[in-house]
mmCIF file of C-alpha atoms in Angstrom:
data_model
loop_
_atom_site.group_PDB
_atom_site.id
_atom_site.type_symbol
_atom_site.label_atom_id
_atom_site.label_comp_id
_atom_site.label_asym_id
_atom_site.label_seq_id
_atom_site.Cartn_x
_atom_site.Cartn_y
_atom_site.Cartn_z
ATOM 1 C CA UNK A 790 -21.190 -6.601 -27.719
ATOM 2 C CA UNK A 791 -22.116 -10.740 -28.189
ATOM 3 C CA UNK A 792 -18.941 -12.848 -26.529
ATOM 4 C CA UNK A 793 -19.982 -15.391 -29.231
ATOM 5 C CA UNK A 794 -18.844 -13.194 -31.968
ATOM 6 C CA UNK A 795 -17.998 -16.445 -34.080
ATOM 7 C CA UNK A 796 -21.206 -17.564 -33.938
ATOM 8 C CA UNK A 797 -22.991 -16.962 -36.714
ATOM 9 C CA UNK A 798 -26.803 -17.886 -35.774
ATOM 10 C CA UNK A 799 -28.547 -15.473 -33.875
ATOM 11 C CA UNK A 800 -28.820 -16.712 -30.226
ATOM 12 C CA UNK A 801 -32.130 -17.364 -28.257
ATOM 13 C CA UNK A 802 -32.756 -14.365 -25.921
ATOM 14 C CA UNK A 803 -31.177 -15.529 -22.745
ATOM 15 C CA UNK A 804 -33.170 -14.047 -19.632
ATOM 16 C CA UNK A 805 -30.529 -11.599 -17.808
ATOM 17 C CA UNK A 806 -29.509 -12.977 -14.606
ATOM 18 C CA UNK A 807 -27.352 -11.822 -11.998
ATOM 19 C CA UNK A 808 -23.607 -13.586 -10.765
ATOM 20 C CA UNK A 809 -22.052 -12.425 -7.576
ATOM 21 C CA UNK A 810 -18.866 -12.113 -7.670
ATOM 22 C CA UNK A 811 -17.156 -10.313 -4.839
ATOM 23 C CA UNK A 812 -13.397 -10.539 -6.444
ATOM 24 C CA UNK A 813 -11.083 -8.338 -5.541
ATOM 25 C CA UNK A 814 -9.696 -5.908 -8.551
ATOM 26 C CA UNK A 815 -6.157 -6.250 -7.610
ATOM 27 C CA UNK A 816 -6.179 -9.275 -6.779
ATOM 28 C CA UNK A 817 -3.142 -10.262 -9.106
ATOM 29 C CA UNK A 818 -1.169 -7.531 -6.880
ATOM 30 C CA UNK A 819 -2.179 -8.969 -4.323
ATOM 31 C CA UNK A 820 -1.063 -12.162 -4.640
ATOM 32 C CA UNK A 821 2.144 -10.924 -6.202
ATOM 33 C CA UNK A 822 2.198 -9.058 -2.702
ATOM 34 C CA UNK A 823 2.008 -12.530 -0.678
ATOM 35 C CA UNK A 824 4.925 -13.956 -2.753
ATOM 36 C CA UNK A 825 7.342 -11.002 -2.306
ATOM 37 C CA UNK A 826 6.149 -10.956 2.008
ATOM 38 C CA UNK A 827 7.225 -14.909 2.005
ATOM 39 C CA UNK A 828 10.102 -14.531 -0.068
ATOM 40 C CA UNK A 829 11.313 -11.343 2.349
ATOM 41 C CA UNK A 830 10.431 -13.270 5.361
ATOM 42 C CA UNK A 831 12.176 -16.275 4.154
ATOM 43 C CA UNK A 832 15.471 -13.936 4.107
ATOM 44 C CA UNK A 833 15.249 -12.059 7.211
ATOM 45 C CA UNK A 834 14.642 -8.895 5.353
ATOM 46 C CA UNK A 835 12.949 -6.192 6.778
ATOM 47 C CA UNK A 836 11.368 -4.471 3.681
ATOM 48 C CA UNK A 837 9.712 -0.443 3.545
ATOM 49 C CA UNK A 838 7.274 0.859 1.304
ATOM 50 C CA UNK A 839 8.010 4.922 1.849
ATOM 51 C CA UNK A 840 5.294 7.200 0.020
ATOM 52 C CA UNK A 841 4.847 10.633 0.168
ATOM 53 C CA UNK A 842 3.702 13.519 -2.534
ATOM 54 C CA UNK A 843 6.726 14.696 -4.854
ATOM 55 C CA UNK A 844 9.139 16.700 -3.027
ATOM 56 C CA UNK A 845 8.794 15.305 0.445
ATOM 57 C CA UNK A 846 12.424 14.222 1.248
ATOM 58 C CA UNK A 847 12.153 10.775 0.569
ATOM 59 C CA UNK A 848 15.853 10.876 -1.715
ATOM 60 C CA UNK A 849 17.534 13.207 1.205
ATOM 61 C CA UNK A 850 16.178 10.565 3.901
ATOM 62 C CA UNK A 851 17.393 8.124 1.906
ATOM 63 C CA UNK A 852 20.863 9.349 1.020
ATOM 64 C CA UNK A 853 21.033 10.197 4.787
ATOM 65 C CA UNK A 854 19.891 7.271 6.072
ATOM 66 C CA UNK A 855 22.347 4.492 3.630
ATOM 67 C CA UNK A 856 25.434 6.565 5.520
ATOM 68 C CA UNK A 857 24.207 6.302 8.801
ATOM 69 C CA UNK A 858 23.845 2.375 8.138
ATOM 70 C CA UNK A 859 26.525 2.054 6.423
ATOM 71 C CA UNK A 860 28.879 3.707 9.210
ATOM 72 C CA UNK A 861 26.953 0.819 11.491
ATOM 73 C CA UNK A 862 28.095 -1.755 8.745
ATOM 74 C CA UNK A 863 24.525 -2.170 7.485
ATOM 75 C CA UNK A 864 23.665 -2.370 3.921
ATOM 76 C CA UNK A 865 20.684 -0.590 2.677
ATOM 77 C CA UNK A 866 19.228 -1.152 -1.097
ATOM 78 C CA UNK A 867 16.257 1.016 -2.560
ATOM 79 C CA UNK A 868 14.443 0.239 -5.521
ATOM 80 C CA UNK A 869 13.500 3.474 -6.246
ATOM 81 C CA UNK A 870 10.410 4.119 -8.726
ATOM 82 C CA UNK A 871 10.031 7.663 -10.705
ATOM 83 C CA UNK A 872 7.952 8.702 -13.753
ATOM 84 C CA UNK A 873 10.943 9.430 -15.616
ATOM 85 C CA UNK A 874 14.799 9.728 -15.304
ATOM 86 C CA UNK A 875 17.365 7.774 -12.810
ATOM 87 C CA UNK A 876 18.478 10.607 -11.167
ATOM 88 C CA UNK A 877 16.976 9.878 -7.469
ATOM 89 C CA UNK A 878 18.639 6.695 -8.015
ATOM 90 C CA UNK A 879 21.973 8.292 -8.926
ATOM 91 C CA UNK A 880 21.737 10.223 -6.266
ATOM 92 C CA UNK A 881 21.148 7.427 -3.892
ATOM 93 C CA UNK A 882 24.044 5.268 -6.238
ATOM 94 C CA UNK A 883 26.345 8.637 -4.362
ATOM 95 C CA UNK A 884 25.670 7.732 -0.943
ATOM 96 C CA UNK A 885 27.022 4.720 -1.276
ATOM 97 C CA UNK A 886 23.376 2.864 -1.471
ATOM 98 C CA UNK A 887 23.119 0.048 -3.584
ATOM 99 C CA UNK A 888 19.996 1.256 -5.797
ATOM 100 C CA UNK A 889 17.515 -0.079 -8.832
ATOM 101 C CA UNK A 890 15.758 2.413 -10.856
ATOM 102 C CA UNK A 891 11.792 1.528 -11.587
ATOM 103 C CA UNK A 892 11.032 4.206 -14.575
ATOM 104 C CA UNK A 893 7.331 3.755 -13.957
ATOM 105 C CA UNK A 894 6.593 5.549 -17.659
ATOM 106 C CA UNK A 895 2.722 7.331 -16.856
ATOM 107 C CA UNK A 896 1.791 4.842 -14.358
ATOM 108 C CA UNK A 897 1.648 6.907 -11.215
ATOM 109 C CA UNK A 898 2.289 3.872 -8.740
ATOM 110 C CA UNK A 899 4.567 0.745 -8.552
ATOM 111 C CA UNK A 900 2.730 -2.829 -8.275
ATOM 112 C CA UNK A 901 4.350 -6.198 -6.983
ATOM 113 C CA UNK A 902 5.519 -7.224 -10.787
ATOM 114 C CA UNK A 903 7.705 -4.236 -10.960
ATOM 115 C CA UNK A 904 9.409 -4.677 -7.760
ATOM 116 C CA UNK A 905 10.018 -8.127 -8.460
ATOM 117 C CA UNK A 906 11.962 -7.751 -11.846
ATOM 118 C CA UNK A 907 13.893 -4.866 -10.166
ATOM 119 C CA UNK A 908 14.652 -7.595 -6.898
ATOM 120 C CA UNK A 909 16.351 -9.758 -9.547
ATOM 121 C CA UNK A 910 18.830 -6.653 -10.696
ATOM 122 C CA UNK A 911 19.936 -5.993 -7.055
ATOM 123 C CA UNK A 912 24.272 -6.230 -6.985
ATOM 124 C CA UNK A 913 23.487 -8.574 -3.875
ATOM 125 C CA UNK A 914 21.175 -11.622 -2.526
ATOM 126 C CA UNK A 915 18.428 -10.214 -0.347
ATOM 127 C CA UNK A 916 19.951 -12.424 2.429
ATOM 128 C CA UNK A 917 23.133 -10.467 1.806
ATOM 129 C CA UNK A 918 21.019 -6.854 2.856
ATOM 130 C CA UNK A 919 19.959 -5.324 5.965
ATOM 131 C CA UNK A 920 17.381 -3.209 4.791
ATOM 132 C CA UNK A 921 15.325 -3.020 1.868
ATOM 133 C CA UNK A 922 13.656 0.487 1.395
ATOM 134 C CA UNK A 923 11.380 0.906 -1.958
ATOM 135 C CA UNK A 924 10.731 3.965 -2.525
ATOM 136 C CA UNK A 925 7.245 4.550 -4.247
ATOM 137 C CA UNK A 926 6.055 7.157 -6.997
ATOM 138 C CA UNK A 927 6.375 10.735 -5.635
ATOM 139 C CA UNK A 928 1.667 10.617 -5.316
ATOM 140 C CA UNK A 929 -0.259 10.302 -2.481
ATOM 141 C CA UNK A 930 -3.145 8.710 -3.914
ATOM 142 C CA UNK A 931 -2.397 6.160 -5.973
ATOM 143 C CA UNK A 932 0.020 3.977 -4.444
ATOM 144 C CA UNK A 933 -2.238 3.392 -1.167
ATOM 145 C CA UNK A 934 -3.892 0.413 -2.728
ATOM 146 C CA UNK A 935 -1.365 -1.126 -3.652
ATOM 147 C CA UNK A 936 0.352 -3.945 -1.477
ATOM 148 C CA UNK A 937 4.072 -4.503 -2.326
ATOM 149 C CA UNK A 938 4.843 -7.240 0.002
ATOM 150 C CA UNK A 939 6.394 -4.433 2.905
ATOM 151 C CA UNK A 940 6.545 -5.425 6.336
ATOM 152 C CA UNK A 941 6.382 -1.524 6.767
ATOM 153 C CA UNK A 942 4.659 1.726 5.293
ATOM 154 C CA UNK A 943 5.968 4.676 5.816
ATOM 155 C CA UNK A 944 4.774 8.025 4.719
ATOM 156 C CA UNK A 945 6.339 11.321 4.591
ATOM 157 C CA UNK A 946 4.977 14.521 5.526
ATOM 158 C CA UNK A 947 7.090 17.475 5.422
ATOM 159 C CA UNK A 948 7.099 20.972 7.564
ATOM 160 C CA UNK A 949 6.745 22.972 4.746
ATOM 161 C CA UNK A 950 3.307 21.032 3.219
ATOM 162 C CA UNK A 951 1.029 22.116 5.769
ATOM 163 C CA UNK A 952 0.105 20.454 9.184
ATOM 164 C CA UNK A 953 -3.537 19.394 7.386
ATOM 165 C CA UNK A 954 -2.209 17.240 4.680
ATOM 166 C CA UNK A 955 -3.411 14.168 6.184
ATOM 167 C CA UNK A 956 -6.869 14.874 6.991
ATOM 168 C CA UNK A 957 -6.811 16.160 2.881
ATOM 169 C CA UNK A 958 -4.856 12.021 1.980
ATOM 170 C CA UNK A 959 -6.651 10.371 4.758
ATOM 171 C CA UNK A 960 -6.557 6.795 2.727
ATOM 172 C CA UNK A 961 -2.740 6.661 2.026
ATOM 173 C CA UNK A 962 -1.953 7.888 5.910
ATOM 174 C CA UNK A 963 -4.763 4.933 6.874
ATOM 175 C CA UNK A 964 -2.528 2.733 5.512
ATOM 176 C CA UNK A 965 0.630 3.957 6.958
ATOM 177 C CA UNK A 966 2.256 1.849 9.773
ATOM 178 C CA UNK A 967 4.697 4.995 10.467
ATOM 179 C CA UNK A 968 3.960 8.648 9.679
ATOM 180 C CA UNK A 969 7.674 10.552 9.517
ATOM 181 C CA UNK A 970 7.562 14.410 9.510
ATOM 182 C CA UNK A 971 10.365 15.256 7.479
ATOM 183 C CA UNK A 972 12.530 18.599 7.004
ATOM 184 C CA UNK A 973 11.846 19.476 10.907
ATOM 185 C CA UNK A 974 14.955 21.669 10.409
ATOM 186 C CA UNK A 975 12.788 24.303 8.563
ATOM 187 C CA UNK A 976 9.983 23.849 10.972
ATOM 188 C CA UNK A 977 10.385 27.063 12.440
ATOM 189 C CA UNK A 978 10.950 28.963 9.094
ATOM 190 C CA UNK A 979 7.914 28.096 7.952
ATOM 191 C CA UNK A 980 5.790 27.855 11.125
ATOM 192 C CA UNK A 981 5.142 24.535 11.696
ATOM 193 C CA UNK A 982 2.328 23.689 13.726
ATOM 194 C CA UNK A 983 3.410 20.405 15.834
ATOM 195 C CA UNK A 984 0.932 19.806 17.658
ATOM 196 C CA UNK A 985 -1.871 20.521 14.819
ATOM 197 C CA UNK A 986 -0.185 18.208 12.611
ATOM 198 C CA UNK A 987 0.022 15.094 15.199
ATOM 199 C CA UNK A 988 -3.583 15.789 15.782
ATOM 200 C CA UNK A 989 -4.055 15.472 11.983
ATOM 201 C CA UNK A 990 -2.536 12.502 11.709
ATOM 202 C CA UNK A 991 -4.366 11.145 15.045
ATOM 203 C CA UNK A 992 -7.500 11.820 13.400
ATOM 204 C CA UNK A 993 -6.509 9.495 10.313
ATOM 205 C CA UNK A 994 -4.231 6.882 11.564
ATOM 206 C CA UNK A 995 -4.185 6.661 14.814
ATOM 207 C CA UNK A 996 -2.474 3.454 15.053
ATOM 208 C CA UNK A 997 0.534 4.693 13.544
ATOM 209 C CA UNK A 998 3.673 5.416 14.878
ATOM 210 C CA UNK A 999 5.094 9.247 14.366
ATOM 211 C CA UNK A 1000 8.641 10.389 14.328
ATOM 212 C CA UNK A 1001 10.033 13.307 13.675
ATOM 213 C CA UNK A 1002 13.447 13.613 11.461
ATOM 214 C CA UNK A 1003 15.440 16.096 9.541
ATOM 215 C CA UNK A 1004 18.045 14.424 6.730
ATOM 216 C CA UNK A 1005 20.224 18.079 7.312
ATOM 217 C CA UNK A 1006 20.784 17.806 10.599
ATOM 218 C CA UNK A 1007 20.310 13.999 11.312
ATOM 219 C CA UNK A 1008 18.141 14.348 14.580
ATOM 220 C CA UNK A 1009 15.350 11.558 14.733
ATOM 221 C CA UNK A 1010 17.421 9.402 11.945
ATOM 222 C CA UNK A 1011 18.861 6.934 14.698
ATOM 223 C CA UNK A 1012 15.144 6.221 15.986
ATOM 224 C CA UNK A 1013 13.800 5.812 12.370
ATOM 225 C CA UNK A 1014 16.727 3.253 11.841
ATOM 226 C CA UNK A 1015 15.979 1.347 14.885
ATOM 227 C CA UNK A 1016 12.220 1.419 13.907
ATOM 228 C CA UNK A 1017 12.695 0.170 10.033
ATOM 229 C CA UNK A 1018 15.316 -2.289 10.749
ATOM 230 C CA UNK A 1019 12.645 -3.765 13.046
ATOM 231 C CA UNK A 1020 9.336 -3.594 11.630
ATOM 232 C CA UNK A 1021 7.813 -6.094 13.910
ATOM 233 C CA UNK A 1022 8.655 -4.144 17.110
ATOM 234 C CA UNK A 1023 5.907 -2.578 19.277
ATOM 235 C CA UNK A 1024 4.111 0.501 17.353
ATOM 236 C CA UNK A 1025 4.436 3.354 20.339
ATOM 237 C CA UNK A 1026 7.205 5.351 19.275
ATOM 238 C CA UNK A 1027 8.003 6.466 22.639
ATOM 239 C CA UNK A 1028 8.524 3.486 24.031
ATOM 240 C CA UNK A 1029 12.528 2.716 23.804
ATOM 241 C CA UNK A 1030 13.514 -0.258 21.662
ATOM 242 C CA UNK A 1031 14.061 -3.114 23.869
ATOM 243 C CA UNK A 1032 17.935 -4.602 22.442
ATOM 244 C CA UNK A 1033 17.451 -8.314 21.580
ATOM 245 C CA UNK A 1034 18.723 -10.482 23.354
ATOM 246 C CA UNK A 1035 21.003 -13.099 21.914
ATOM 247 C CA UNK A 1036 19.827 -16.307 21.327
ATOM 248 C CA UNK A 1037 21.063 -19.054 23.580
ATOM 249 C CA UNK A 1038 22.486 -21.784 22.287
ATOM 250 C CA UNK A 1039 20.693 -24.745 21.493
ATOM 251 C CA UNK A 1040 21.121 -27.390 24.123
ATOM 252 C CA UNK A 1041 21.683 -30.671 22.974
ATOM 253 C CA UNK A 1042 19.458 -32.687 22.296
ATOM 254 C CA UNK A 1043 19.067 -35.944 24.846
ATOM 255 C CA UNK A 1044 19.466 -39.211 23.113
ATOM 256 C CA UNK A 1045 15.890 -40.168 22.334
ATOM 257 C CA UNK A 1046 15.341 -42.976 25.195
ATOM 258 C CA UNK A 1047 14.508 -46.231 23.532
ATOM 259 C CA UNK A 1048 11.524 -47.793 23.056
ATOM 260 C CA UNK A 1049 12.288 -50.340 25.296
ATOM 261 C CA UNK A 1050 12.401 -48.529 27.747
ATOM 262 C CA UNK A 1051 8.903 -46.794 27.460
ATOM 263 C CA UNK A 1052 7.660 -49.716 28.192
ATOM 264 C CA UNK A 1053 5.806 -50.412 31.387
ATOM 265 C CA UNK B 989 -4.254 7.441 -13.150
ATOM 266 C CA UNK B 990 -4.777 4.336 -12.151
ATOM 267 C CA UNK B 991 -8.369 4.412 -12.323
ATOM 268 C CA UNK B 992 -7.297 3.553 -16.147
ATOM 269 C CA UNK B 993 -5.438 0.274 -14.769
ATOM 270 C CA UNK B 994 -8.127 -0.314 -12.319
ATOM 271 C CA UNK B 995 -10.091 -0.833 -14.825
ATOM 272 C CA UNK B 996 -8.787 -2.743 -17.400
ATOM 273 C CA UNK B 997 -8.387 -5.536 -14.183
ATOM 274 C CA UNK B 998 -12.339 -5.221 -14.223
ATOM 275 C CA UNK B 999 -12.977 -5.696 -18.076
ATOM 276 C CA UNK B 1000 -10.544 -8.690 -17.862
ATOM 277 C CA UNK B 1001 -12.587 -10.234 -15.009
ATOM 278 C CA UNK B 1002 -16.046 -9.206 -16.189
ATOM 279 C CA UNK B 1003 -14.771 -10.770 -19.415
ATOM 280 C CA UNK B 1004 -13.839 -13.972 -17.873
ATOM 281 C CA UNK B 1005 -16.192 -14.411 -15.648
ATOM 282 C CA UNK B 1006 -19.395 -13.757 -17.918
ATOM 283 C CA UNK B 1007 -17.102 -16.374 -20.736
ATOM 284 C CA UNK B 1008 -17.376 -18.754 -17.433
ATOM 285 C CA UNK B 1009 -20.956 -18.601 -16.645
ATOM 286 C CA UNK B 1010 -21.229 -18.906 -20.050
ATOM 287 C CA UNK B 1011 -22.997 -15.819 -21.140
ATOM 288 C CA UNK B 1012 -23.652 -13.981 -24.442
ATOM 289 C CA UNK B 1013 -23.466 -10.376 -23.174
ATOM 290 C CA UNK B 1014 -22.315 -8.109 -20.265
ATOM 291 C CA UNK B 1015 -25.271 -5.923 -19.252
ATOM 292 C CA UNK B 1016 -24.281 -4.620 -16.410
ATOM 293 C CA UNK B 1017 -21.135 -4.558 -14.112
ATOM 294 C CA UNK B 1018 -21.260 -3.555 -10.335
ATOM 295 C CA UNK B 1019 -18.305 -2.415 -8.629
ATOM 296 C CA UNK B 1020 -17.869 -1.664 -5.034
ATOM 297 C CA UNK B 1021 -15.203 1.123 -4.195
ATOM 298 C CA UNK B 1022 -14.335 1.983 -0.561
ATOM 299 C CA UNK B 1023 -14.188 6.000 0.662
ATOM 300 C CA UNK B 1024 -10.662 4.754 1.851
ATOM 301 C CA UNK B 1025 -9.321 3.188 -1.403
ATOM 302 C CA UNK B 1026 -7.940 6.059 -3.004
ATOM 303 C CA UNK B 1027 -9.923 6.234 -6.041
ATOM 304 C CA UNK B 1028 -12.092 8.077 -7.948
ATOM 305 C CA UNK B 1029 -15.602 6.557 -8.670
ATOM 306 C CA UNK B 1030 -16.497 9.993 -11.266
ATOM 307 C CA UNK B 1031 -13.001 8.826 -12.766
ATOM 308 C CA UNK B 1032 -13.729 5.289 -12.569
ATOM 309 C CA UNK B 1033 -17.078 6.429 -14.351
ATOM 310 C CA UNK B 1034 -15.699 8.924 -16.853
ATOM 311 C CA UNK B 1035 -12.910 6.083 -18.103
ATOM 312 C CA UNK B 1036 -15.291 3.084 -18.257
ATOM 313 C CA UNK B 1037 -16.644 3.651 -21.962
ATOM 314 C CA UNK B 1038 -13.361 4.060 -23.316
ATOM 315 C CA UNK B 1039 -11.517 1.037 -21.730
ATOM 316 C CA UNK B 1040 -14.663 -1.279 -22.519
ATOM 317 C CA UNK B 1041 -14.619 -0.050 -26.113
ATOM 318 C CA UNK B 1042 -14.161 -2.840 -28.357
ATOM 319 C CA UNK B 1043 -14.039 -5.363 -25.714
ATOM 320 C CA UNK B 1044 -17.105 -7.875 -25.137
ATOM 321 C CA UNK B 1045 -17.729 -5.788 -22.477
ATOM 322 C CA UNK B 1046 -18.383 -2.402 -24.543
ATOM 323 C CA UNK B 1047 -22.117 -1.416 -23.675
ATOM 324 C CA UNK B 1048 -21.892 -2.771 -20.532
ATOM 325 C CA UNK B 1049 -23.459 -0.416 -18.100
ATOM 326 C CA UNK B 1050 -21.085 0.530 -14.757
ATOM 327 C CA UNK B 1051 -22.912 0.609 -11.416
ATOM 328 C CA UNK B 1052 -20.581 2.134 -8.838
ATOM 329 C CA UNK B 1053 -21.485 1.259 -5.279
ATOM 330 C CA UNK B 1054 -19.439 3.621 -2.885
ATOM 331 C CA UNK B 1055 -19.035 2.114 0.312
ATOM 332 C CA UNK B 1056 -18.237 4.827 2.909
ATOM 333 C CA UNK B 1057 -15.586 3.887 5.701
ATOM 334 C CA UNK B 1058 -16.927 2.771 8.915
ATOM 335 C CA UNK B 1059 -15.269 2.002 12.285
ATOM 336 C CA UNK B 1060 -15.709 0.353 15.597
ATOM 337 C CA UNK B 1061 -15.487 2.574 18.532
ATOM 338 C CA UNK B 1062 -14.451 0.729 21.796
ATOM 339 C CA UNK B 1063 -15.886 2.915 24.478
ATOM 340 C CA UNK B 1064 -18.818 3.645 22.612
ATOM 341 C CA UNK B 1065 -19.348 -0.555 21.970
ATOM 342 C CA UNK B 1066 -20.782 1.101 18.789
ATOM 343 C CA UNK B 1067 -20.087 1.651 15.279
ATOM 344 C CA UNK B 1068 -19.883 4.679 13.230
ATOM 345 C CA UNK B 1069 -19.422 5.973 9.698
ATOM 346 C CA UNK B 1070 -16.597 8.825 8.609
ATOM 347 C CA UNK B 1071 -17.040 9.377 5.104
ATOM 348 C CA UNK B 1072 -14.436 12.172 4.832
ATOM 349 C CA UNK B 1073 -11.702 9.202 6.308
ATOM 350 C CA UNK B 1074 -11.767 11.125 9.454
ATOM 351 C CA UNK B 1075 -11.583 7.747 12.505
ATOM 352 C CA UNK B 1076 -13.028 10.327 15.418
ATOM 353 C CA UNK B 1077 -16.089 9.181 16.531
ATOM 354 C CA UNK B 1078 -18.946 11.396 16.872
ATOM 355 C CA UNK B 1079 -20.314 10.429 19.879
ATOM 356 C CA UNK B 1080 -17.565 10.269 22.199
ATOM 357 C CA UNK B 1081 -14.532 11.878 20.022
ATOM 358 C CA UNK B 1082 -12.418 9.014 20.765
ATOM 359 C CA UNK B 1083 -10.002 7.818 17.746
ATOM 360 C CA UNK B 1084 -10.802 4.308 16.109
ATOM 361 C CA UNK B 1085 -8.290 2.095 14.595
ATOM 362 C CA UNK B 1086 -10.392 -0.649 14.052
ATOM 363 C CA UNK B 1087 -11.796 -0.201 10.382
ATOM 364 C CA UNK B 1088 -14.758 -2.309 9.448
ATOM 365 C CA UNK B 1089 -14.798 -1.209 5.911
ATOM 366 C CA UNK B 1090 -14.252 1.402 3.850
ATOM 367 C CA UNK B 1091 -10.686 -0.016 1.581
ATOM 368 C CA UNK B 1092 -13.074 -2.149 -0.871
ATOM 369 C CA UNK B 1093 -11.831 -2.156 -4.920
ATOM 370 C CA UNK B 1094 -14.453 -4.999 -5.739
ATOM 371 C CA UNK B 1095 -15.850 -6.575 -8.639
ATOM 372 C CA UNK B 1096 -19.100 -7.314 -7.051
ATOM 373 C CA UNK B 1097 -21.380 -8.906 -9.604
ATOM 374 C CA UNK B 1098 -22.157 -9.008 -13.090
ATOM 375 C CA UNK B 1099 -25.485 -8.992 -14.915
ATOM 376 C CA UNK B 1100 -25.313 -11.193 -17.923
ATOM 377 C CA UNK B 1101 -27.496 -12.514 -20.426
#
């Protein structure tokens, strides 16, 4: 179709010619994505991007998780995105966790634009939280390209959906900064294969971190909360979490000798 | 399906980009999709008529360039390609986390007239 549809003389034939481009198709996400990181950074906010397929335990962890903080006295918020209904955000509304619903209609992932309008209906300032957690679309496809602004990926991989998943996903476990094998509880039930699926996700991450974590029982959930309220810490999940130590005081500062005195 | 949102982002910037090079038609539009970028090029391909369609790009044709994933393995001091987004090198079997490409979701040129 012309681009000069107004025009109504027919145009010379213009030789075809070729313009290299090299643009980035989400870029607009992208940059959207370097807005939120500032704005998180700016307000000490350690912030998760948690994807896994639909049924992976990402609510339970959740739920789970916002009581174990909150018996610490940290506050946890999730944004929480789903095709339709509010009911993981409900659910998460139950455990005490402050949450915003994203209904995401038919798009199957959330971009930077949704999670900002949902920052602006949190109860509290960002400043105000200890841990923001957004929880994407239930889809282990889609959401991998997309760049919220997270300090942190995590994705889920449950016992019971096969040790191989990742090598069958091996772009959205690329991405991930932290693989968590959920449901471990049922791991014998269903005959989970450990060591198969570390060697899965090996083979498509290997510089992620792995932990393993059941919401029923609550094993692994104090070393997941150590590792997502600080992202920046050192990837090898065996290594223990050094405690931080307090900053000194400042000392203060000399009077600034005066210029006189510089003199020789 | 977000090949469908994927690619109304490239009709918007084939559109504005042929409108700033001045051009009178979109010919042809070349994309560049990573093994590693979770999409679809058949999709991609399959959706492309129907987003285009009654755009100033409609009758464009779509040239899909997949660009398999490649790493750098450190023992090896050598390179090597994974298409199925497996990182274990094939000489040596050693792991790679050092990806050298393979996440592209480019708009890499347009041919205009």
């Amino acid at each position: 179709m012309c681009l000069d549809s107004g025009s109504s003389a027919l145009p010379a034939p213009a030789p075809a010619r070729l313009v290299a481009l090299g643009q980035a198709l989400l870029e607009r996400n992208d940059r959207g994505a370097a807005l939120l990181r500032q704005r998180f950074r700016r307000d000490g906010l350690p912030v998760v991007n948690l994807l896994s397929s639909p049924g992976a335990g990402k609510t339970a962890l959740l739920e789970r998780l916002g009581r174990e903080l909150a018996g610490r006295g940290r506050r946890l918020a999730v944004i929480v995105g789903d095709l339709a209904t509010d009911h993981d955000a409900r659910r998460l509304a139950a455990a005490g966790v402050a949450a915003v619903p994203i209904s995401t209609g038919q798009s199957c992932h959330l971009e930077t634009a949704m999670v900002a309008r949902a920052l602006s209906q949190l109860p509290q300032p960002l400043s105000d939280l200890d841990l923001l957690v957004i929880e994407n679309v239930g889809n282990l496809v889609c959401p991998a390209a997309y760049d919220l602004g997270e300090q942190l990926r995590v994705v889920l991989l449950s016992v019971t959906e096969g040790e191989d998943k990742p090598l069958k996903y091996p772009a959205i476990f690329h991405s991930a900064d932290l693989v968590v094998i959920s449901k471990v509880d049922l791991a014998d039930a269903v005959a989970f294969e450990r060591q198969r699926a570390h060697e899965a996700i090996a083979a498509v991450a290997p510089r992620a971190a792995v932990l393993e974590v059941s919401a029923r029982s609550g094993s692994g959930l104090e070393a997941l909360a150590a590792r997502l309220l600080t992202p920046s810490a050192p990837l090898d999940p065996l290594a223990p979490l050094a405690p931080l130590a307090p900053l000194a005081p400042l000392a203060p500062l000399a009077p600034l000798a005066s210029l006189a005195s510089l003199q020789p | 399906m977000h090949e469908l949102s994927l690619l109304e982002a490239v009709r918007q910037q084939a559109i504005a980009e042929a409108r700033r090079h001045g051009a009178i038609a979109i010919e042809r539009i070349h994309l560049r999709i990573g093994s590693l970028a979770g999409v679809d090029p058949e999709a991609l391909a399959f959706a492309f008529e129907v987003v285009m369609a009654g755009s100033p790009a409609a009758g464009a044709e779509l040239r899909i360039q997949t660009v398999d994933a490649r790493w750098f393995c450190t023992p090896c001091s050598a390179p090597f390609t994974g298409p199925s987004g497996l990182c274990l090198c094939p000489r040596c079997g050693a792991a790679s986390g050092l990806l050298l490409q393979g996440r592209e979701l480019e708009l890499s040129s347009l041919q205009i007239c």
